[in-house]
mmCIF file with all atom_site columns, C-alpha atoms in Angstrom:
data_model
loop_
_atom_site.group_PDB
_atom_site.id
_atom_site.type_symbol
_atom_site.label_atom_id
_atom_site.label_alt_id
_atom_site.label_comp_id
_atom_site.label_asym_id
_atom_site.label_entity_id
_atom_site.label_seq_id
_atom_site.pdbx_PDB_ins_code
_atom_site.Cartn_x
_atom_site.Cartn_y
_atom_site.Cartn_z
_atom_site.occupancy
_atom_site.B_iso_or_equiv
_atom_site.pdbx_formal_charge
_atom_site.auth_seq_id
_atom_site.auth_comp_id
_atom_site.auth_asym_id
_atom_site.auth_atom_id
_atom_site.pdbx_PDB_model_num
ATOM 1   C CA . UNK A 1 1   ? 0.000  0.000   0.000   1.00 92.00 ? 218 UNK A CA 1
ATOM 2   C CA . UNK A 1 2   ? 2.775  2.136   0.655   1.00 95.00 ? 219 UNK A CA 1
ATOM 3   C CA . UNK A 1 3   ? 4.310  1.679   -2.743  1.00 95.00 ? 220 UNK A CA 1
ATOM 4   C CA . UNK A 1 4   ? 0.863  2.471   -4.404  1.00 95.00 ? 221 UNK A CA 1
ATOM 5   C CA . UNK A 1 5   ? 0.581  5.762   -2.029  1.00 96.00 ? 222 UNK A CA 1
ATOM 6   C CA . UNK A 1 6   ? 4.073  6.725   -3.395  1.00 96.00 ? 223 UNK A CA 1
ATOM 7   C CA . UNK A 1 7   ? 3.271  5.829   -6.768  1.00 96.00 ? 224 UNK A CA 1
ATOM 8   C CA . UNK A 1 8   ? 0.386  8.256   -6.967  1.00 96.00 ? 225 UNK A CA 1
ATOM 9   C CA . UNK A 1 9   ? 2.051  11.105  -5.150  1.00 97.00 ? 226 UNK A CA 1
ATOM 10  C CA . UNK A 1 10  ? 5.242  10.570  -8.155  1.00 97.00 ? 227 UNK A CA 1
ATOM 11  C CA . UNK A 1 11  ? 2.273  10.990  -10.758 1.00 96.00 ? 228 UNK A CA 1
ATOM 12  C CA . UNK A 1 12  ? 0.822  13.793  -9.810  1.00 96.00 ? 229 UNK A CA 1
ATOM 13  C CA . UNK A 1 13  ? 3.942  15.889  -9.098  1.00 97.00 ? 230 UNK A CA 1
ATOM 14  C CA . UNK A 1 14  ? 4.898  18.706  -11.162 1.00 97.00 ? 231 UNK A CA 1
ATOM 15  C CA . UNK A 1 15  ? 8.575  17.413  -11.799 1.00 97.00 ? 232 UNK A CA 1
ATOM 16  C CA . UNK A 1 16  ? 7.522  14.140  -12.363 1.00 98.00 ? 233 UNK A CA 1
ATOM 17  C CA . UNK A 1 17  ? 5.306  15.118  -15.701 1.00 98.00 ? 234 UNK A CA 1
ATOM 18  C CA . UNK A 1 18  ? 7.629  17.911  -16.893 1.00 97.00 ? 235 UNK A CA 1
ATOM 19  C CA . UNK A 1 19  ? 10.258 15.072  -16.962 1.00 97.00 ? 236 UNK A CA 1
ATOM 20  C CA . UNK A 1 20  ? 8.105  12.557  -19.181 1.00 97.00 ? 237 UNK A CA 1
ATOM 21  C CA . UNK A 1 21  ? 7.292  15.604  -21.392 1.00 97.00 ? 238 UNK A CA 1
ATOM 22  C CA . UNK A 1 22  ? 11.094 16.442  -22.408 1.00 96.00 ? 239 UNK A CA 1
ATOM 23  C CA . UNK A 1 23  ? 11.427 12.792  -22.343 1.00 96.00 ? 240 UNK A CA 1
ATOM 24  C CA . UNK A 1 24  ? 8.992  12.272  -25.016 1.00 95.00 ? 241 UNK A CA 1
ATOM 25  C CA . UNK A 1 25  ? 9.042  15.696  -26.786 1.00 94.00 ? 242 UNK A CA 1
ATOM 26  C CA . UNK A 1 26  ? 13.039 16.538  -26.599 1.00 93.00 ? 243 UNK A CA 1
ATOM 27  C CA . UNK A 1 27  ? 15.332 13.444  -25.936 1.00 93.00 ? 244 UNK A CA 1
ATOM 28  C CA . UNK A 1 28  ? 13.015 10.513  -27.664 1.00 87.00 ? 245 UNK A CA 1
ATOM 29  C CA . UNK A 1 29  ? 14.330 9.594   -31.160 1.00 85.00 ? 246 UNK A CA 1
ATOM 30  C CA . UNK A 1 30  ? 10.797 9.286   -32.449 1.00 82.00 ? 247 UNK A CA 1
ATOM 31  C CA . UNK A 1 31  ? 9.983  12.128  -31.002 1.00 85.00 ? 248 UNK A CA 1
ATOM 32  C CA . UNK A 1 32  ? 8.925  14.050  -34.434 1.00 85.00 ? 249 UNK A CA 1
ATOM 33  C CA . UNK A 1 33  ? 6.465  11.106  -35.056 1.00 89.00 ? 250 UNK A CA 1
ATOM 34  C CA . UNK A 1 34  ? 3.035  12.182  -35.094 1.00 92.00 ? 251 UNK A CA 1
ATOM 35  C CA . UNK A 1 35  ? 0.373  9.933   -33.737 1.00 93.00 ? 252 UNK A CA 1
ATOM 36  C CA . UNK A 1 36  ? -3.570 10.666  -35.049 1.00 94.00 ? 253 UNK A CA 1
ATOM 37  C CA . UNK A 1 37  ? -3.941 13.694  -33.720 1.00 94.00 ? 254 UNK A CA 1
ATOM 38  C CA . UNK A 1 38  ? -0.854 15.024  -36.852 1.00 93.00 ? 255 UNK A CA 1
ATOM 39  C CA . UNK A 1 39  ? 1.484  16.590  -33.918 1.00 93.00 ? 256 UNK A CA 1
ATOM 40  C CA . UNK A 1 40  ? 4.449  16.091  -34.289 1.00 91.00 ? 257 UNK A CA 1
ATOM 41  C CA . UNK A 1 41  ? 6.454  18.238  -32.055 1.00 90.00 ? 258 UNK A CA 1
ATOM 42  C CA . UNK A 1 42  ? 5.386  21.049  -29.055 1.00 93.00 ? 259 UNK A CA 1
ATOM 43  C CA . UNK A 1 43  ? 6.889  24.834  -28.510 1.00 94.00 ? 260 UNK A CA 1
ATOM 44  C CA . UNK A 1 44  ? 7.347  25.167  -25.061 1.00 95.00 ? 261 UNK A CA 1
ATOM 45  C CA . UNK A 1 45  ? 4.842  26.918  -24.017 1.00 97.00 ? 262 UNK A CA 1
ATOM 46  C CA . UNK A 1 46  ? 2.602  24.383  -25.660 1.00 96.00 ? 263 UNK A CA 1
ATOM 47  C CA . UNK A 1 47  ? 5.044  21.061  -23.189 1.00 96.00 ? 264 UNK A CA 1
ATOM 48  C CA . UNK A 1 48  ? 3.597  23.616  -20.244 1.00 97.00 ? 265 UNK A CA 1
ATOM 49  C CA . UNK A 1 49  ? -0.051 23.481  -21.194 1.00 97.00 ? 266 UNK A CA 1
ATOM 50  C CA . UNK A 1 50  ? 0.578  19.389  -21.470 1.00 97.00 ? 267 UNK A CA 1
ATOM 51  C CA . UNK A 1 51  ? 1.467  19.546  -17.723 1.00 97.00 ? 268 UNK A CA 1
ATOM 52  C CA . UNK A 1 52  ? -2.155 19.749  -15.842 1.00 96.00 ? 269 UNK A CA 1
ATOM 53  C CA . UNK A 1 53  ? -3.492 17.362  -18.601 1.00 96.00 ? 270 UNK A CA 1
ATOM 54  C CA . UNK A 1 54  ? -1.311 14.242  -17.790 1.00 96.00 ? 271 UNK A CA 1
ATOM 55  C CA . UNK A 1 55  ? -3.977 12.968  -15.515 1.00 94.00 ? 272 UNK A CA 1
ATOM 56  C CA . UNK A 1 56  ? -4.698 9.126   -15.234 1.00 94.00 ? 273 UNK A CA 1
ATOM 57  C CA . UNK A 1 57  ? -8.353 9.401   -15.699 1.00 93.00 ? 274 UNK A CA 1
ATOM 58  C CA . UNK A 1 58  ? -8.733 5.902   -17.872 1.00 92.00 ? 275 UNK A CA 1
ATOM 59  C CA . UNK A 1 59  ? -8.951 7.516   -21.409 1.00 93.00 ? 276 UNK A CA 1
ATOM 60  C CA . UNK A 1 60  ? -6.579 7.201   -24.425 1.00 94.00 ? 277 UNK A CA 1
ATOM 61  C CA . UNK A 1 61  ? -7.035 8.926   -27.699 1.00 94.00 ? 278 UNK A CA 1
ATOM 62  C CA . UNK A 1 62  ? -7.100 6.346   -30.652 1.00 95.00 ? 279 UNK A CA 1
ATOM 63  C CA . UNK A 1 63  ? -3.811 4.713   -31.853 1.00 95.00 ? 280 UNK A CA 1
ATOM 64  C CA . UNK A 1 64  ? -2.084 5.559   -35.592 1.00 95.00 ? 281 UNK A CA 1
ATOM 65  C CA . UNK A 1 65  ? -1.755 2.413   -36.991 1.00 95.00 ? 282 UNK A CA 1
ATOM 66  C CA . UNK A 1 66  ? 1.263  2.061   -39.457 1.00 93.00 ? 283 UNK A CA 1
ATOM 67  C CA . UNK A 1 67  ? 3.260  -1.249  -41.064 1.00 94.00 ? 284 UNK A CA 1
ATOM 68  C CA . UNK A 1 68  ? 6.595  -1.404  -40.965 1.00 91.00 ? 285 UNK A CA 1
ATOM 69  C CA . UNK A 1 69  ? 8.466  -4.236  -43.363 1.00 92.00 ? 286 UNK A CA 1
ATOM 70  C CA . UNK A 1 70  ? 10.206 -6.782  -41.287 1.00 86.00 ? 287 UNK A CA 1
ATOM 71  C CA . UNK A 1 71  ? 13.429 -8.731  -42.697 1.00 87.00 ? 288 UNK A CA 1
ATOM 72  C CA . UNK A 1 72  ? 11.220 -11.587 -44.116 1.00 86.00 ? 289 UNK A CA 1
ATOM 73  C CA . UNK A 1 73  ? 8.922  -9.244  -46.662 1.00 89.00 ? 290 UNK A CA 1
ATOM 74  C CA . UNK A 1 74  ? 6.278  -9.327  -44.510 1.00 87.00 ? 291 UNK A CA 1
ATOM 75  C CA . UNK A 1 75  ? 4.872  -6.126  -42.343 1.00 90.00 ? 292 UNK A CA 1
ATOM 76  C CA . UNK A 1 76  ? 4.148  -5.691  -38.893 1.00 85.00 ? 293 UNK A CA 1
ATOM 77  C CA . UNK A 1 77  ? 1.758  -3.501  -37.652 1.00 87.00 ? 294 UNK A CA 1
ATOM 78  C CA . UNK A 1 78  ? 2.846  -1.010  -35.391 1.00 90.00 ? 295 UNK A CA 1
ATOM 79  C CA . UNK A 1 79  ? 1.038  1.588   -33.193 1.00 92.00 ? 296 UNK A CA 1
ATOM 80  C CA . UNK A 1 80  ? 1.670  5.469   -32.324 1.00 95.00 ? 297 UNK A CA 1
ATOM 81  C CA . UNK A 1 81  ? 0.245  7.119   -30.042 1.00 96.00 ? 298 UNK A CA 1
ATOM 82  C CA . UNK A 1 82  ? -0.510 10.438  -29.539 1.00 96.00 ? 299 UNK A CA 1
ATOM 83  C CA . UNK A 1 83  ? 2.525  12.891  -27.784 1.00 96.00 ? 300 UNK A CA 1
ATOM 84  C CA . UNK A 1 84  ? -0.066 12.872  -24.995 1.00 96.00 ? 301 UNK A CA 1
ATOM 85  C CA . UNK A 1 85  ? -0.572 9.600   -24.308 1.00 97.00 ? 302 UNK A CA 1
ATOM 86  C CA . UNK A 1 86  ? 2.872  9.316   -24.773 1.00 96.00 ? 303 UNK A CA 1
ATOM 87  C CA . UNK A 1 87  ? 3.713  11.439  -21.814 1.00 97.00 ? 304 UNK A CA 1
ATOM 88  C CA . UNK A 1 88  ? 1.280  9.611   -20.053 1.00 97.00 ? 305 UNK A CA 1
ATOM 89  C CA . UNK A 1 89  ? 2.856  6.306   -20.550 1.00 96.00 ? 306 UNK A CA 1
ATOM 90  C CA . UNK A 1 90  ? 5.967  8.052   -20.068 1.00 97.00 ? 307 UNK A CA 1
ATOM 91  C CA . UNK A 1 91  ? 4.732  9.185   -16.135 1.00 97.00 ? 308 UNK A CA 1
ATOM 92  C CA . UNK A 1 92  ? 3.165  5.487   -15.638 1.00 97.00 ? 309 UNK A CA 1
ATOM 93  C CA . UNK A 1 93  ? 6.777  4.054   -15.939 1.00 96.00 ? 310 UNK A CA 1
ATOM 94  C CA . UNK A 1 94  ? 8.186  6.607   -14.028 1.00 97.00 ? 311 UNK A CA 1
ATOM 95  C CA . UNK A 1 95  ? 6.019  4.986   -10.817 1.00 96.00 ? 312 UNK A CA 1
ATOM 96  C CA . UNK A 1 96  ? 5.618  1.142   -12.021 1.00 96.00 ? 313 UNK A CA 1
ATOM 97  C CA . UNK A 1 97  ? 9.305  0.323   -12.982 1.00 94.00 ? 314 UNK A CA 1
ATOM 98  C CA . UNK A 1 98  ? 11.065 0.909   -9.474  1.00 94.00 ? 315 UNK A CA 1
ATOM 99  C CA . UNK A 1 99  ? 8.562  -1.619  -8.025  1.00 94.00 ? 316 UNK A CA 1
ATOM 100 C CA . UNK A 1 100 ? 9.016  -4.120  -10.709 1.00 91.00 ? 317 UNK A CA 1
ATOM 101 C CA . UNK A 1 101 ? 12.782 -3.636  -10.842 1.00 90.00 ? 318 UNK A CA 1
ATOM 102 C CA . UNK A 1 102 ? 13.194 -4.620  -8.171  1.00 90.00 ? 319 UNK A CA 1
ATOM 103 C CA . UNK A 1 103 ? 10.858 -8.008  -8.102  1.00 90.00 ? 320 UNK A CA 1
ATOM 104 C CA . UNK A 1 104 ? 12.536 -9.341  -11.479 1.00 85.00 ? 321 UNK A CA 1
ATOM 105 C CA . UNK A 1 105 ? 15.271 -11.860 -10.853 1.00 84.00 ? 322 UNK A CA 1
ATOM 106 C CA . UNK A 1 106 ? 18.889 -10.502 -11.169 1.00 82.00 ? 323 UNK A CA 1
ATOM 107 C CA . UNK A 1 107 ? 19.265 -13.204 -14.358 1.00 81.00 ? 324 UNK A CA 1
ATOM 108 C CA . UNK A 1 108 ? 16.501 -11.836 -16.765 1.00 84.00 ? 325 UNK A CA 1
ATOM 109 C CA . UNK A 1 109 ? 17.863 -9.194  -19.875 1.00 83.00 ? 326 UNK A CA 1
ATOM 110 C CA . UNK A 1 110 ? 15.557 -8.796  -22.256 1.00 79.00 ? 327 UNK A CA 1
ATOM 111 C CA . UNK A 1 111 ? 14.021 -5.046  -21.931 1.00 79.00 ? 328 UNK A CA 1
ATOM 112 C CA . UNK A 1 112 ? 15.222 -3.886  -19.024 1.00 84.00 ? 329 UNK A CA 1
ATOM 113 C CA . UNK A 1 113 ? 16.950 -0.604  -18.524 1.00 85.00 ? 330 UNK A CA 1
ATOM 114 C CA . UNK A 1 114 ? 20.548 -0.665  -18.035 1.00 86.00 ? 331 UNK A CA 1
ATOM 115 C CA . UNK A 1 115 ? 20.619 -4.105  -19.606 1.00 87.00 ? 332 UNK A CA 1
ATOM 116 C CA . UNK A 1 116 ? 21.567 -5.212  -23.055 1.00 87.00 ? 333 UNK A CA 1
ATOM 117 C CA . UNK A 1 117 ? 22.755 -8.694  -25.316 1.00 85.00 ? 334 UNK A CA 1
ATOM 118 C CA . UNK A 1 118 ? 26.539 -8.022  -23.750 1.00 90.00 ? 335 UNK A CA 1
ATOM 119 C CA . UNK A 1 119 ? 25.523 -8.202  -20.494 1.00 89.00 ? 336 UNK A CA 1
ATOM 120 C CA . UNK A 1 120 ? 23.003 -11.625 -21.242 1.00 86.00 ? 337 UNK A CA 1
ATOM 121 C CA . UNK A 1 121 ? 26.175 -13.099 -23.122 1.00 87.00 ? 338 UNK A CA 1
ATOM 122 C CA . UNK A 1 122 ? 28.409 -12.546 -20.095 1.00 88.00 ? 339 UNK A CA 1
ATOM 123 C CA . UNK A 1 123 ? 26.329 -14.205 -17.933 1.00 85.00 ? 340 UNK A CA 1
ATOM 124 C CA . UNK A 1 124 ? 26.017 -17.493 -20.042 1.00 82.00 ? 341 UNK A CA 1
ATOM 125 C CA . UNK A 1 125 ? 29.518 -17.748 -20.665 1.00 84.00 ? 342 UNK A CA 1
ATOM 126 C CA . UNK A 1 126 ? 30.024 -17.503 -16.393 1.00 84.00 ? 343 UNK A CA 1
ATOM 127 C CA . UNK A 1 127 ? 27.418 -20.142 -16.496 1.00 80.00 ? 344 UNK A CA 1
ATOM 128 C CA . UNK A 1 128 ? 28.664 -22.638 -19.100 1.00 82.00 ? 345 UNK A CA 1
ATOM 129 C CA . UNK A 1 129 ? 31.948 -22.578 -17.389 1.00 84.00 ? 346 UNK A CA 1
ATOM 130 C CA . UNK A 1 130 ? 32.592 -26.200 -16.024 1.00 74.00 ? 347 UNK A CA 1
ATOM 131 C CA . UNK A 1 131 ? 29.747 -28.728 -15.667 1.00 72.00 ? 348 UNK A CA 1
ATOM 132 C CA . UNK A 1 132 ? 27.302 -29.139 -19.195 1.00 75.00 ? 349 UNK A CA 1
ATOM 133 C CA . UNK A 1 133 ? 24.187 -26.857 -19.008 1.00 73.00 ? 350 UNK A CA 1
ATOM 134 C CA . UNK A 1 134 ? 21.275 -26.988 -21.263 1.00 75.00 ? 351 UNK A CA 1
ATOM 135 C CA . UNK A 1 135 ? 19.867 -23.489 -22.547 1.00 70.00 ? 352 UNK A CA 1
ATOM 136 C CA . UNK A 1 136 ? 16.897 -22.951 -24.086 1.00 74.00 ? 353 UNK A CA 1
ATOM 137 C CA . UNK A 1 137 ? 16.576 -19.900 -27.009 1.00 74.00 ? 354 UNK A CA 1
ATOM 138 C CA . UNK A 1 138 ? 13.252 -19.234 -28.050 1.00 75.00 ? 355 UNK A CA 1
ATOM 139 C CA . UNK A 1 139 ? 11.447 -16.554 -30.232 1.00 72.00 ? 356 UNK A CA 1
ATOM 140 C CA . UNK A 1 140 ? 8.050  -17.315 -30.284 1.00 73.00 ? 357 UNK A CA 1
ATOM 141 C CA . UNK A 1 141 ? 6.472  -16.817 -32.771 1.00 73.00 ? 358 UNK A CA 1
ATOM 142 C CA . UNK A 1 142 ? 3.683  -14.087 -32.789 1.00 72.00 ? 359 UNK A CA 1
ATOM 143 C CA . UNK A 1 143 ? 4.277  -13.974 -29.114 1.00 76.00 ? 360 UNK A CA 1
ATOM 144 C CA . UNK A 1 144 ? 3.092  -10.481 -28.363 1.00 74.00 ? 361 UNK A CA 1
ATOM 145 C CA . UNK A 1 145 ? 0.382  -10.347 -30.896 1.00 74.00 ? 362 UNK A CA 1
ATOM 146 C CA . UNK A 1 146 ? -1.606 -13.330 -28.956 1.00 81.00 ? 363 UNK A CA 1
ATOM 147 C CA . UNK A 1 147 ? -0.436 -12.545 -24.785 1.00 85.00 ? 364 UNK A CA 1
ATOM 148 C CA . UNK A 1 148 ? -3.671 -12.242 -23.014 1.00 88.00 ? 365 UNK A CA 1
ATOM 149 C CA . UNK A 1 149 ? -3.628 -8.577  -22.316 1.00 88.00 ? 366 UNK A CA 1
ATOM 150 C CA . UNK A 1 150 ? -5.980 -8.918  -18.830 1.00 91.00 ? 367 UNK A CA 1
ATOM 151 C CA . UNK A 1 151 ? -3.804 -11.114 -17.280 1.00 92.00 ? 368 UNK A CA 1
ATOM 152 C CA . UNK A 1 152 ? -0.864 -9.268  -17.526 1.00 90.00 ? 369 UNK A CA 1
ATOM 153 C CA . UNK A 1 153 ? -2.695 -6.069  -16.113 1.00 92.00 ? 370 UNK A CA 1
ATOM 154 C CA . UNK A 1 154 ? -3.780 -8.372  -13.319 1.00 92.00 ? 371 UNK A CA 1
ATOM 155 C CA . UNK A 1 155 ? -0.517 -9.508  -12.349 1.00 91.00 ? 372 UNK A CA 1
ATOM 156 C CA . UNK A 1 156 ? 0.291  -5.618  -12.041 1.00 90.00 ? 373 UNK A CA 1
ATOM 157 C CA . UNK A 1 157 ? -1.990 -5.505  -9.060  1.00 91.00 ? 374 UNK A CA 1
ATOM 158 C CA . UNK A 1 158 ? -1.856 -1.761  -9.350  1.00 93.00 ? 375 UNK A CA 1
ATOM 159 C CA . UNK A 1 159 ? -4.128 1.196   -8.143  1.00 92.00 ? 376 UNK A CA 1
ATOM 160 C CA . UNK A 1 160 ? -7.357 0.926   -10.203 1.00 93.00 ? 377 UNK A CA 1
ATOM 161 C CA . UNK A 1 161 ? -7.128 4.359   -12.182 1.00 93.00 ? 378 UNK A CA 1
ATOM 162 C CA . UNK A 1 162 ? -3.826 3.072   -13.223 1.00 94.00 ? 379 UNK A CA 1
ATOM 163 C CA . UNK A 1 163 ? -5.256 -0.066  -14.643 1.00 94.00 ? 380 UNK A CA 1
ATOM 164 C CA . UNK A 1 164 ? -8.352 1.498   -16.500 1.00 93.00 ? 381 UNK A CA 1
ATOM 165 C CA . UNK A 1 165 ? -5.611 3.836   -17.694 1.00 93.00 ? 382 UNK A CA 1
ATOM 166 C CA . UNK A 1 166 ? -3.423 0.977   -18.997 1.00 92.00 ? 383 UNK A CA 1
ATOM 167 C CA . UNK A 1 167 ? -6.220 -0.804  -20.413 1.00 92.00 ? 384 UNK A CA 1
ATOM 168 C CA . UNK A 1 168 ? -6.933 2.369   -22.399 1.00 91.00 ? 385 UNK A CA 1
#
């Protein structure tokens, strides 16, 4: 309850949403992509009107769809959102990553800050030292396209308005 109490307090502080605006608007590589809304970038006075509006309130503006060619030929689909909702995502990791940090196991790589291939390649060859292992490498196919979406906002077991606002 504690971490929840924190987490909301984080959200709704000033320097908390001014930093996932210049995250998203300033030091984001796709941060000149517009979502359906056509904006693709803000003045500054305009990132200071954004401020009072990053409010978890379980609404999301509709997604731009676009398809981007993978190696194979084929496309995959890939949503943008809109600078706003990207802010608001933005703020929403700001409060849920420290807490799930620090419940992932020290052994896991795969898109997690401050990790990369390196570091997951260093640890196999410590582990392959002496005795045989066995290692499994898997890309499943489709794998995010088919996760069940509710289960994985249930295992957040987050505040509510943070849920609705995910599931938006």
């Amino acid at each position: 309850m504690k971490v929840h109490a924190l987490q909301k307090e984080l959200t709704k502080s000033i320097e908390a949403r001014l930093l996932a605006i210049r995250k998203v608007t300033q030091d984001n590589r796709g941060k000149s992509t517009a979502g359906i809304d056509g904006i693709k970038s803000l003045k500054p006075e305009d990132r200071m009107e954004l401020v009072p509006k990053l409010v978890f309130d379980g609404s999301a503006s509709a997604i731009r769809r676009v398809y981007i060619p993978k190696s194979n030929g084929k496309t995959r689909p890939l949503g943008i959102p809109t600078i706003k909702d990207r802010c608001k995502q933005m703020l929403m990791k700001f409060a849920l990553e420290p807490e799930w940090e620090a419940k992932f196991e020290n052994n896991v790589y795969g898109f997690r800050p401050g990790y990369d291939a390196a570091d997951a390649k260093r640890a196999i060859t410590r582990q392959i030292q002496g005795a045989p292992k066995y290692f499994l490498d898997a890309d499943i196919k489709g794998c995010f396209d088919n996760i069940g979406h509710e289960p994985l906002v249930k295992k957040l077991d987050t505040i509510p308005m943070f849920e609705k606002t995910i599931k938006a």
